[in-house]
Short mmCIF file of C-alpha atoms in Angstrom, two decimals:
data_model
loop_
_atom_site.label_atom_id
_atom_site.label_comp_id
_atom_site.label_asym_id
_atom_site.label_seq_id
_atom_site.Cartn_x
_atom_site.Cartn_y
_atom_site.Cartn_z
CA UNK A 462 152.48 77.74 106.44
CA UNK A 463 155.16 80.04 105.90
CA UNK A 464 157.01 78.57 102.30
CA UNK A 465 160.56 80.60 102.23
CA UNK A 466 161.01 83.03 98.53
CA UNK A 467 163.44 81.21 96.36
CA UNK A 468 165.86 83.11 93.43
CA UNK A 469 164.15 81.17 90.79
CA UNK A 470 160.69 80.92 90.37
CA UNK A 471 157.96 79.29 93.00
CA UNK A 472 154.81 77.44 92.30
CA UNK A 473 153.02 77.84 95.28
CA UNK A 474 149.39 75.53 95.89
CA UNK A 475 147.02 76.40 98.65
CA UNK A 476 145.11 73.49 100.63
CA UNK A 477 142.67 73.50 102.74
CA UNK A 478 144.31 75.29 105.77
CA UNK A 479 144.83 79.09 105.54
CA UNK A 480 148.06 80.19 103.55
CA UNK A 481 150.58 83.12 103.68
CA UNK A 482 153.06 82.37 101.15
CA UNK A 483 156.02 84.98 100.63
CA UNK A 484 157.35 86.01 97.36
CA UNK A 485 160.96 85.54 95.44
CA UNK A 486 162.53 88.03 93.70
CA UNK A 487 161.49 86.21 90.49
CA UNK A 488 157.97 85.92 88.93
CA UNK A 489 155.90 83.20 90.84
CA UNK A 490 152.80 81.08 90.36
CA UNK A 491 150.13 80.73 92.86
CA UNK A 492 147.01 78.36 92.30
CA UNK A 493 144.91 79.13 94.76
CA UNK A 494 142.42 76.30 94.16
CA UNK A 495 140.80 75.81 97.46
CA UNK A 496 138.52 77.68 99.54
CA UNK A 497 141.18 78.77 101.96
CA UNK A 498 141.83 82.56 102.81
CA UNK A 499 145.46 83.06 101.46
CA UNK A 500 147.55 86.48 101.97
CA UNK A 501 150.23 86.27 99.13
CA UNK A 502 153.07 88.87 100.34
CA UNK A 503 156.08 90.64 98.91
CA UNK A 504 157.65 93.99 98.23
CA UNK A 505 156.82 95.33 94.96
CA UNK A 506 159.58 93.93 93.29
CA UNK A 507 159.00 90.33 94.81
CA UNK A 508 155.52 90.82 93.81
CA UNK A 509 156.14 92.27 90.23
CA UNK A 510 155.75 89.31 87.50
CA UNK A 511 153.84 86.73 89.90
CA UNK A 512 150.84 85.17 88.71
CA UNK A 513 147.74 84.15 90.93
CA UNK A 514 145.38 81.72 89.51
CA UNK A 515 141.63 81.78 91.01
CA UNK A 516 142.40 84.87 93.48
CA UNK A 517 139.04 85.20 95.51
CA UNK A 518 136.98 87.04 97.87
CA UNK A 519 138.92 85.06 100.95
CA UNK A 520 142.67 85.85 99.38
CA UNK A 521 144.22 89.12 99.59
CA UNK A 522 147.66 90.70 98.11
CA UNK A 523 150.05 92.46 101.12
CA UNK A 524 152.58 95.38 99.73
CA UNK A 525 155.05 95.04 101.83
CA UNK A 526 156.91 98.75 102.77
CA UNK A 527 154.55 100.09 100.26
CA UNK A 528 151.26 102.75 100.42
CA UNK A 529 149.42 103.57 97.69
CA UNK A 530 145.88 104.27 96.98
CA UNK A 531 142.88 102.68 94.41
CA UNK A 532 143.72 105.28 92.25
CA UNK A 533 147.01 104.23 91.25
CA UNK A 534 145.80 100.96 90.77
CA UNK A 535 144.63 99.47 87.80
CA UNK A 536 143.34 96.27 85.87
CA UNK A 537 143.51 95.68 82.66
CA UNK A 538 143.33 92.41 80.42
CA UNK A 539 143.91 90.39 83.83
CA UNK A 540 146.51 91.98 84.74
CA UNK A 541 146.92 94.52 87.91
CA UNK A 542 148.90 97.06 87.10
CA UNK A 543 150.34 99.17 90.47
CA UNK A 544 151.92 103.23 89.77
CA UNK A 545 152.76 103.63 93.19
CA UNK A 546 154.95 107.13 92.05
CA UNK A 547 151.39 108.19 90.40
CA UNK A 548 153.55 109.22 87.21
CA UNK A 549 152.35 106.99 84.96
CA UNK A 550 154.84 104.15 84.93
CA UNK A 551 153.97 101.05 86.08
CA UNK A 552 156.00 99.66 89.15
CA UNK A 553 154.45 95.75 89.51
CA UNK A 554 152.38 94.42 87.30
CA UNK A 555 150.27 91.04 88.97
CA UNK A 556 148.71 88.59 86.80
CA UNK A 557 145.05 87.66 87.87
CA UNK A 558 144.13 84.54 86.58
CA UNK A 559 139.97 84.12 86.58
CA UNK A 560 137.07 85.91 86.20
CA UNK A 561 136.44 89.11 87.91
CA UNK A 562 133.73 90.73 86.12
CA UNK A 563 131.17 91.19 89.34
CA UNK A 564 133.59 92.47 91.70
CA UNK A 565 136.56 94.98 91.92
CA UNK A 566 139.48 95.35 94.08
CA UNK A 567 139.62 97.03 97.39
CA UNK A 568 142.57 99.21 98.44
CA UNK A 569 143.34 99.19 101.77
CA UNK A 570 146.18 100.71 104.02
CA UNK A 571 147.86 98.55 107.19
CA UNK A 572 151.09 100.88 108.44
CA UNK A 573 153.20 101.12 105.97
CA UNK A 574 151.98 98.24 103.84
CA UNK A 575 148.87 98.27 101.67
CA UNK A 576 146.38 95.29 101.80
CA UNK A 577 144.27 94.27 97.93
CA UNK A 578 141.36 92.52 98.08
CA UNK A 579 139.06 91.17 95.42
CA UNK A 580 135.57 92.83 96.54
CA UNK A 581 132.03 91.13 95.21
CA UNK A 582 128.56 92.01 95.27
CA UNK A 583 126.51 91.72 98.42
CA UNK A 584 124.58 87.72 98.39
CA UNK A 585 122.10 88.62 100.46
CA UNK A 586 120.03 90.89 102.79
CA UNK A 587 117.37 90.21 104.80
CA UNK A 588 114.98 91.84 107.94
CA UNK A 589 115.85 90.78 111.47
CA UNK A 590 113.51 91.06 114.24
CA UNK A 591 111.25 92.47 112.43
CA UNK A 592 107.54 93.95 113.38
CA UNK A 593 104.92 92.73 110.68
CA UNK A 594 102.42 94.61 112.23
CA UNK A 595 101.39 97.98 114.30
CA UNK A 596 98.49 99.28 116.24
CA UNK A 597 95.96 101.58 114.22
CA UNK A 598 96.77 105.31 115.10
CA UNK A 599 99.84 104.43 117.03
CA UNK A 600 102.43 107.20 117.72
CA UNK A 601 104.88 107.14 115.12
CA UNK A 602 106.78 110.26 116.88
CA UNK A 603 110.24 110.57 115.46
CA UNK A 604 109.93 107.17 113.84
CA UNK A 605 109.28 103.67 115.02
CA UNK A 606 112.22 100.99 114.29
CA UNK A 607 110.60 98.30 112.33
CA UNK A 608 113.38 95.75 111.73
CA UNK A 609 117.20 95.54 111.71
CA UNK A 610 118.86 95.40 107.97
CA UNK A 611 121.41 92.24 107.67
CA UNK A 612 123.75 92.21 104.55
CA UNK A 613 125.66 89.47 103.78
CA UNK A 614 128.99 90.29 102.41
CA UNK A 615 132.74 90.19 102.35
CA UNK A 616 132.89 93.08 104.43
CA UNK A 617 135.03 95.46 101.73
CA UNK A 618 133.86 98.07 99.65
CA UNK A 619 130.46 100.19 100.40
CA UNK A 620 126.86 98.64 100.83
CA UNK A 621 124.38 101.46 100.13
CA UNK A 622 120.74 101.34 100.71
CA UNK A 623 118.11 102.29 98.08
CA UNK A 624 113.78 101.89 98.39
CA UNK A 625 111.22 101.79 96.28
CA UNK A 626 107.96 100.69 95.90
CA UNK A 627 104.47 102.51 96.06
CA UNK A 628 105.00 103.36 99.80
CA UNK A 629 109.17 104.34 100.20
CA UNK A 630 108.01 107.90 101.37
CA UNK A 631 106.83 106.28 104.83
CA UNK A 632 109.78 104.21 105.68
CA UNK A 633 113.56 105.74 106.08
CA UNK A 634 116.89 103.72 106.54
CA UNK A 635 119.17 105.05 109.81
CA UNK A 636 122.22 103.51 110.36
CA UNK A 637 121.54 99.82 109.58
CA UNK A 638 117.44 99.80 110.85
CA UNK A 639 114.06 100.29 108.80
CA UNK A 640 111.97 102.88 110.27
CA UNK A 641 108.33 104.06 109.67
CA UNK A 642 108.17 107.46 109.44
CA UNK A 643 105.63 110.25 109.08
CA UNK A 644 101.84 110.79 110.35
CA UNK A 645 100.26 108.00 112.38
CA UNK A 646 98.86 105.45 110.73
CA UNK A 647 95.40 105.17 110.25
CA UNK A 648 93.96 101.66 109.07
CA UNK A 649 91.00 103.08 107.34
CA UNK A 650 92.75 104.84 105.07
CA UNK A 651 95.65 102.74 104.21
CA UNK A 652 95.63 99.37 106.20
CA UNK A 653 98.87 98.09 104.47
CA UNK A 654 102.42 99.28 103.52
CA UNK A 655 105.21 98.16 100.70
CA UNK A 656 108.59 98.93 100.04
CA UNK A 657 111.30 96.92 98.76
CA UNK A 658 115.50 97.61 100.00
CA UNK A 659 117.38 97.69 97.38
CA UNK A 660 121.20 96.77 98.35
CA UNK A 661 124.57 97.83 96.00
CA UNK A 662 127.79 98.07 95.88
CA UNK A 663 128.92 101.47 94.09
CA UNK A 664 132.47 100.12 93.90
CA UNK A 665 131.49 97.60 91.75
CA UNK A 666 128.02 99.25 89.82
CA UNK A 667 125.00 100.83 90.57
CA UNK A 668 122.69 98.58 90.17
CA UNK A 669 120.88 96.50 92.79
CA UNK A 670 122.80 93.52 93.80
CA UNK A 671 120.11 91.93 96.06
CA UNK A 672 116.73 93.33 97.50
CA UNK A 673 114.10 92.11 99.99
CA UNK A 674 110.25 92.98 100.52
CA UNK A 675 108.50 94.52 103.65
CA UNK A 676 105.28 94.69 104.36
CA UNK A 677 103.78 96.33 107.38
CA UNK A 678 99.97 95.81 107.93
CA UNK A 679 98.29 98.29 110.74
CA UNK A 680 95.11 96.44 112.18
CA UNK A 681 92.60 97.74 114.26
CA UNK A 682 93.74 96.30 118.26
CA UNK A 683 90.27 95.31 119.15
CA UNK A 684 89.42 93.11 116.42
CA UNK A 685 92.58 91.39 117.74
CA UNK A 686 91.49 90.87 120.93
CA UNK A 687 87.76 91.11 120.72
CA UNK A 688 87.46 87.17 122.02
CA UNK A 689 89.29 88.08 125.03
CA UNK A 690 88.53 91.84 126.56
CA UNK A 691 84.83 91.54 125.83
CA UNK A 692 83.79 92.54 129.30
CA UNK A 693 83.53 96.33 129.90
CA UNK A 694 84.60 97.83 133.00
CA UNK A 695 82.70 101.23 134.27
CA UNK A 696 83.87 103.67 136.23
CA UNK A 697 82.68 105.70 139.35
CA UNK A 698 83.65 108.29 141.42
CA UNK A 699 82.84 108.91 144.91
CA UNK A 700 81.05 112.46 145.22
CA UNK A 701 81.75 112.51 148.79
CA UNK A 702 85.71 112.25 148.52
CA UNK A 703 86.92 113.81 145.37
CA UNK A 704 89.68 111.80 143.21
CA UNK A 705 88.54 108.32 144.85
CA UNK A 706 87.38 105.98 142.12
CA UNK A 707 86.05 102.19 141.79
CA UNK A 708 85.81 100.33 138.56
CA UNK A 709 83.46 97.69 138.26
CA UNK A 710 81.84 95.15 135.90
CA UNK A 711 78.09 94.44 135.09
CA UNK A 712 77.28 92.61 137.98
CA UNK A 713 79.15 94.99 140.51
CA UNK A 714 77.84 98.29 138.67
CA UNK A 715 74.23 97.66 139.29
CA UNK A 716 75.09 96.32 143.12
CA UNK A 717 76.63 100.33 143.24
CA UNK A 718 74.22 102.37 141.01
CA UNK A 719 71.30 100.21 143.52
CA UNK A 720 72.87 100.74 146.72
CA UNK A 721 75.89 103.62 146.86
CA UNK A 722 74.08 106.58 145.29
CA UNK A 723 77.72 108.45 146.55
CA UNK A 724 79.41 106.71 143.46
CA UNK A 725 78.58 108.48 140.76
CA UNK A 726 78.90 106.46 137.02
CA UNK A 727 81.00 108.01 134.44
CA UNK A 728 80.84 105.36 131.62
CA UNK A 729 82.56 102.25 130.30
CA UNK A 730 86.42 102.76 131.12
CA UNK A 731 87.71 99.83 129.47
CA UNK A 732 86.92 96.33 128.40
CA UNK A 733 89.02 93.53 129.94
CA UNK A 734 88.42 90.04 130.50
CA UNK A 735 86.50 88.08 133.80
CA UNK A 736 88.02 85.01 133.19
CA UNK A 737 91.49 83.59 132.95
CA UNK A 738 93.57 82.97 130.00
CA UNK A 739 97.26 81.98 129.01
CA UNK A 740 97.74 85.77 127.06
CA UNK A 741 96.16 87.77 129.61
CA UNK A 742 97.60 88.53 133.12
CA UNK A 743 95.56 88.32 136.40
CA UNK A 744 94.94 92.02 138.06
CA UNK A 745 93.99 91.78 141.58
CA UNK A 746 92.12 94.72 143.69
CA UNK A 747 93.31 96.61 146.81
CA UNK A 748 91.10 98.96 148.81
CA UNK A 749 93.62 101.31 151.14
CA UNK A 750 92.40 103.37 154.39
CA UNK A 751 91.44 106.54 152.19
CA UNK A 752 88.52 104.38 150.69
CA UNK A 753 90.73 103.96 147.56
CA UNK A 754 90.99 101.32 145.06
CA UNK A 755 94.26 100.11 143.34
CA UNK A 756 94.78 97.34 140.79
CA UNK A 757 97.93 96.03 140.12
CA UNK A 758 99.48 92.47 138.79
CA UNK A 759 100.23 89.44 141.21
CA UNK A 760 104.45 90.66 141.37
CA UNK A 761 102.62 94.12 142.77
CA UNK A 762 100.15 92.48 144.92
CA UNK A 763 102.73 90.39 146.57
CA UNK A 764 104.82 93.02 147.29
CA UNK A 765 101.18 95.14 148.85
CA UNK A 766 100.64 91.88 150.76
CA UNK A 767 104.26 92.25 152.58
CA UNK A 768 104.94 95.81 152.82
CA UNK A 769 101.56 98.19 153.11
CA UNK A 770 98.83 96.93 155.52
CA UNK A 771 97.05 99.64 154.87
CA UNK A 772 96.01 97.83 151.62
CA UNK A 773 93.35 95.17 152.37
CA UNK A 774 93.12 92.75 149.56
CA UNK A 775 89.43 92.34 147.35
CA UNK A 776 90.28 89.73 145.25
CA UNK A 777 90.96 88.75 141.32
CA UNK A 778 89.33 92.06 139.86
CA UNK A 779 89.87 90.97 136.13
CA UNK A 780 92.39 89.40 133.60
CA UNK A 781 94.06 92.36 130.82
CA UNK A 782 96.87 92.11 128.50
CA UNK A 783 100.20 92.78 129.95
CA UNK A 784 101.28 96.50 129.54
CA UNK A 785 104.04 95.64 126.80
CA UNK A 786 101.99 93.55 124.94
CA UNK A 787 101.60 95.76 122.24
CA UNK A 788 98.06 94.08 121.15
CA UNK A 789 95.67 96.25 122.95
CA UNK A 790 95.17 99.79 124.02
CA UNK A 791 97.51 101.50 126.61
CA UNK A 792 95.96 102.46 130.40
CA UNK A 793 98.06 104.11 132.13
CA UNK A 794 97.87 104.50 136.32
CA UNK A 795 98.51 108.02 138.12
CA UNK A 796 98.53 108.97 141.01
CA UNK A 797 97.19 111.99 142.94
CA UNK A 798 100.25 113.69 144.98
CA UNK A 799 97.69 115.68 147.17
CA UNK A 800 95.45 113.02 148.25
CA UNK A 801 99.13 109.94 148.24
CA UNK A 802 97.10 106.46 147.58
CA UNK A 803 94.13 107.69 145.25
CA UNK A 804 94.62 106.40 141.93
CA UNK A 805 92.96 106.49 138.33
CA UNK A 806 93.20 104.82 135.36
CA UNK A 807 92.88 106.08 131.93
CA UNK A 808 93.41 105.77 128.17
CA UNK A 809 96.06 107.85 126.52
CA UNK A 810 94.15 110.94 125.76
CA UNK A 811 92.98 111.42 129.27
CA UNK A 812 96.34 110.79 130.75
CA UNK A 813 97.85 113.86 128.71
CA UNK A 814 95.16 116.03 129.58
CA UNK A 815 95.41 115.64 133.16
CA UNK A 816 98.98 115.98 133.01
CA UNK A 817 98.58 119.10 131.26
CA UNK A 818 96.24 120.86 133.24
CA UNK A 819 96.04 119.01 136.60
CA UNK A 820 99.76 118.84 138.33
CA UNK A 821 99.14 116.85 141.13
CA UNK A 822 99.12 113.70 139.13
CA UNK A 823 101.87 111.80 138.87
CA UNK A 824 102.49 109.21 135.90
CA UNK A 825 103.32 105.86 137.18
CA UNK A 826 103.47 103.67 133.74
CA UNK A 827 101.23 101.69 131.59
CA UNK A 828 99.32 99.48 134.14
CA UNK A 829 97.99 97.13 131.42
CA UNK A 830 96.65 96.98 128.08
CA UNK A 831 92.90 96.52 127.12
CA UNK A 832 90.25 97.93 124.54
CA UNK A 833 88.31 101.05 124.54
#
């Protein structure tokens, strides 16, 4: 509601709806009792005299035809004193009613008026989406976001950020985001790490208003997973064709090592899982033309099944952990550009070697997770 200025003066009484209420040219009273967001507005000299009782974080004061700046503004015994010629005399005093010892007010302009608010201390801040824990040795890079910072506020004046704790020199703040920061972590050295976020508002003091505890734990993938890649995978290559490989489990690596002396063993490759399971995603195998072997998901293998008879399907090879699953170990598929449809899978050390020194590879992704 809109109540009209009158030559003598007003009380004006907020309710439960929000309020503008327009000044006289005589000293008014507002009681601003309720929880409603009121805007109390007036030149200076409609303004100068008034009195607001219980002004809050939801009510602000608008100078009309006025700018000024928190400098020239001033508060004293509770009264708000404005200088908008900066020469010392006061033009308006306002009488604040209340107590406003944990906040202070916020100068802000709007064209050629200038908005007050009453600014408090931040209530509350807390981690959103955040990651509890990472991967032992996993690339921290340029940082890894570990959770998005939430204030809760009234919006006005300047949050700042602070840490501390035993660990603050691995984690940085960037725009409104916890990072971890620094060399990778390695979880026999240091399998935990604390910091606490410190939150203030320097308009008001410089001490922590609120603060909340993080603590990241880096664990060791495999013992994760152990119960369900416990099933180790070996790998062969063909001597005959270079760059054509076949992984295999137990049973399948001694039907090869007995009976294809061409397919020469290079070791355990991975460990993945032979039977089903709700975390784990089904990998079926394709052998192509060239002699080849590919493994790819069921979304893949349908697509094989439609589009490249070349490709004849060999069945469920094993069950791994999808490739963003972020619990196990990343293998990673290439492909060989001079010999198109010969593929191998590898850990992340192998990959960047080959793509260092061997050209013809192409990456194609993550293929799946599993341990090593």
């Amino acid at each position: 509601m809109l109540p009209a200025g009158a030559d003598i003066g007003t009380l004006f009484k907020d309710n439960e709806d929000d309020n503008t209420f327009q000044g006289s040219s005589v000293p008014d009273v507002y009681e601003l009792t309720s929880d409603s967001a009121n805007i109390i507005q007036g030149n200076l000299t409609q303004l100068n005299g008034d009195s607001l009782s219980q002004f809050h974080s939801d009510d602000v004061i608008l100078v009309k035809n006025t700018q000024f700046t928190s400098q020239q503004l001033t508060f004293n015994e509770n009264t708000l004193q404005i200088d908008v010629n900066n020469d010392g005399e006061t033009d308006a005093n306002i009488i604040l009613e209340g107590d406003y010892s944990n906040g202070s007010l916020i100068v802000k302009q709007l064209l050629n008026d200038t908005i007050i608010a009453f600014n408090t201390s931040p209530t509350a801040v807390f981690l959103a989406n955040a990651i509890t824990e990472l991967n032992n040795n996993i690339l921290v890079r340029d940082g890894i976001q570990l959770a998005e910072i939430v204030i809760e506020d009234d919006d006005l004046g300047v949050n700042e950020i602070s840490l501390t704790g035993k660990d603050k020199e691995r984690f940085e703040v960037r725009d409104n985001a916890l990072f971890l920061i620094g060399a990778n972590p390695n979880s026999e050295i240091q399998d935990e790490y604390e910091v606490t976020l410190n939150v203030y508002d320097p308009t008001i003091d410089n001490q922590p208003d609120v603060t909340t505890n993080y603590t990241l734990k880096i664990v060791n993938a495999s013992d994760n997973v152990d119960a369900l890649l416990n099933s180790p995978f070996y790998r062969f290559q063909n001597s005959d064709f270079h760059g054509i490989y076949i992984w295999a489990g137990d049973k399948e690596r001694q039907t090869i090592n007995q009976n294809y002396p061409n397919f020469k063993e290079e070791g355990v490759a991975f460990k993945v899982a032979i039977e089903p399971n709700d975390n784990l995603i089904q990998f079926n195998r394709f052998q192509n033309e060239l002699g080849a072997y590919l493994y790819v998901g069921e979304a893949e293998s349908q697509n094989i099944r439609e589009n490249y008879p070349n490709f004849k399907e060999e069945g469920i090879a094993f069950y791994a952990l999808d490739g963003n699953a972020n619990r196990g170990i990343d293998i990673y598929r290439l492909q060989n550009t001079q010999q198109p449809g010969t593929y191998i899978f590898v850990g992340e050390e192998e990959k960047n070697n080959i793509l260092a020194n061997s050209p013809q590879f192409q990456l194609e992704g993550v293929a799946f997770e599993a341990i090593v």
